[in-house]
Amino acid sequence: MDLGLIIGSLPALARGAAMTLFVSLTAIALGLVLGMLLSFARMSENRWLSAAARFYISALRGIPILVLLLMVFYLLPAVGLEAPPLVAAIAALTLNTAAFQAEIYRGGFAVIPPGQIEAARVLGLGETRIKTRILIPQVIWLVTPALVNEIIVLLKNSSLVSVIAVTELMRVSQQLVSKTYKPTEVYLAACLLYVLMNLCLSALGSRLRRRIGGASAGGRP
Amino acid sequence: MFMKIQNMETVIEIEGLTKRFGQATVLSDIDLRVYASEVVCLIGPSGSGKSTLLRCINFLESYEEGSVKVLGRLMGFEETPGGRRRASERVVRASRLALGMVFQQFNLWPHLTVLDNVTEALRSVKGLPRAEAEDIGRAMLAKVGLSEKVRSHPASLSGGQQQRVAIARALAMAPKIMLFDEPTSALDPELVGGVLEVMRDLAAEGMTMVVVTHEMGFAAEVADRVVFLEAGRLVEQGLAEQIFQSPESPRLKAFLKSWNDRRG
Amino acid sequence: MAGYAPVVLHGLWVTIAICAASTLLGLAAGLAVELTRQHVRSLRVLCRVYVEGLRGAPILILLFLLYYAAPGLGLVLDPETAGVIGLGLYNGAYFAEIFRAGFESIPKGQVEAASSLGLSPLRILTRVKLPQMPALILPPAVNQVIILIKDSAVLSIITVPELTKETSKIINETFAIAEPLLVLALLYWALVEGVSQLGLKSERRLTRYLKRTEEGTRCS
Ligand SMILES: Nc1ncnc2c1ncn2[C@@H]1O[C@H](COP(=O)(O)OP(=O)(O)OP(=O)(O)O)[C@@H](O)[C@H]1O
Ligand SMILES: [Mg+2]
């Protein structure tokens, strides 16, 4: 075990980890918006809209991220959209997490008593106002633990964007290995960085869970 | 009923029993003897330690001080010249064989049929061959009036039937003493009768029984002796009629009064 | 294009075989870790490190460690073996947690009833606890298998000739992109849907004994 090599690689690995966090958090944030819209579509009274959302959610939950990534990376240019790897990576992760987040939000909305919505209607609030003012703030709070869990999953999945040459933690470690021929040290160090990031996240998650009292919402197990 | 106590063979002997959960003393300095063929009912307010006392008797709970002897055998510990030592798992298991236990929540094994529930211990603990175990199992189920349910799974039975299976399961091991922890509290009122019936028959056959119960009618009718616990202490004990007709301690009077008030 | 059907089918077969083997390994590892955690106090911390460590790491880096780093320690594995071990042990961490929840959901009273009848701890495990496990862990376990199937696409990166790898070979040979990728996505989706339907079906079967047919209890 070459400790000096690990220490020497740390700055590069840290830059990779920063990129990993950037990609993951951007995708989570975009996925939040898309997922929220999807969950509304899924719960909509319009049958076609609801069926389309259900189709999207089922399909995207059934396709491996790696395959989705290849589809976005290769098919976008085919329809004339030239996307740099970073954009393709974030797009693929967003499309994926949106499907999972949609189910999380649906679970969250399900536990809000319908009486609250009726009370708002009685007072004359518009449907959009009810969503933005009454429902979404509560649901976001309710589902934070599930959302933190989703961030962890996404953070791990983000390692796959290395295959389209985004220089996040995984890619940086591959580059280091091809320079130093020391896979054990480099990959172990990168692995520990991932574990560290996720342990922090899951500690945050269980704190939130205790605060919120374990709201039951769907999402990944 | 009084006649049975003529034979004064002690089967359970509890002396100075003290049990703590962390800081809380749940049983303090309990002395109690149970004689062969006797029916002893434990009564007392919720949280007074009735279940804990019962569970100490068959060592489902360990205890800190005092001793619990069943048929002369110290439960859970071995006396050595150097002092008292925790007995091995095997020894504990062997000494439990004299005791059958019936729980408030039945605790049947849901994946096994009624007959398998009853024969499991016969086969795995006593090592009986299947056929022999099943003969005993059927006989026990007949005794509690459930011959038709042999092949059913517990979930398809009513609560009263489940509790009777649990009794048959305990009886199959031919215990010398039966412990009951509120066997009817989880049952709808109309199902209580069948279970009490079975227990009454057992008592009439001369089984030694220790019964935690809130069924004062049953206690008054079947118990030879009633023991009143409160806050982990044995406050009063005596013959059933004495306890119910002329209680001495103010605590027991208050308990019986609140009991009668609640029943209107 | 149709000429490539056998290649795709072979890839599909490899994916299924690898997922089945990894699931078995994962279940075995998960159960072993959970039983160790329950019964061997001194190894508790180690079990926790295993579970938390593997769940915190991306599968890709675990595969790289097994495939590229392990040879440096004298352990040379072919891609398939490295893939099955990697996927299996990685999922073992999740299965351990699933088993833990399963054991915890068995009412304590059932175990006490067994103890009060004199059953040995081993017998309680094999006769009372384990037989109930399939019904108790099925839904989360099926979910985990679905995740495992999708994760198995990653094995293409360490050159296991599974579905994704075979399909990308076709892409490289034919320069057709859209059709193979679409077929690939559909096949995974079908696989995942199939497993989830199978799961629902066996859940109904496995929990049949828990269905009540008469009324009467308030509790339990
Ligand atoms: N495992 C445990 N850990 C800590 N405290 C316990 C435990 N089991 C029981 N206790 C406490 O011991 C006391 C006696 O409990 P026990 O169950 O023996 O009462 P009980 O007389 O059977 O009550 P009930 O009529 O409600 O069944 C209670 O204060 C209870 O909170
Ligand atoms: Mg009790």
Short mmCIF file of N, CA, C and O in Angstrom, two decimals, chain C residues 24 29 49 102 148 192:
data_model
loop_
_atom_site.label_atom_id
_atom_site.label_comp_id
_atom_site.label_asym_id
_atom_site.label_seq_id
_atom_site.Cartn_x
_atom_site.Cartn_y
_atom_site.Cartn_z
N LEU C 24 -28.52 -15.14 -5.49
CA LEU C 24 -28.28 -16.23 -4.53
C LEU C 24 -27.12 -15.89 -3.60
O LEU C 24 -27.23 -16.01 -2.38
N ALA C 29 -25.05 -14.14 1.56
CA ALA C 29 -24.18 -13.22 2.30
C ALA C 29 -25.01 -12.39 3.28
O ALA C 29 -24.62 -12.21 4.43
N VAL C 49 -19.67 -2.40 9.46
CA VAL C 49 -18.76 -1.83 8.47
C VAL C 49 -19.09 -2.39 7.08
O VAL C 49 -19.15 -1.66 6.09
N GLY C 102 -36.87 -8.26 8.53
CA GLY C 102 -37.71 -9.45 8.57
C GLY C 102 -37.70 -10.08 9.96
O GLY C 102 -38.75 -10.36 10.53
N LEU C 148 -30.86 -4.85 -8.61
CA LEU C 148 -29.71 -5.67 -9.00
C LEU C 148 -29.68 -5.88 -10.52
O LEU C 148 -28.63 -5.78 -11.15
N VAL C 192 -37.57 -6.42 -15.79
CA VAL C 192 -37.94 -5.83 -14.51
C VAL C 192 -39.43 -6.02 -14.23
O VAL C 192 -39.83 -6.41 -13.13
#
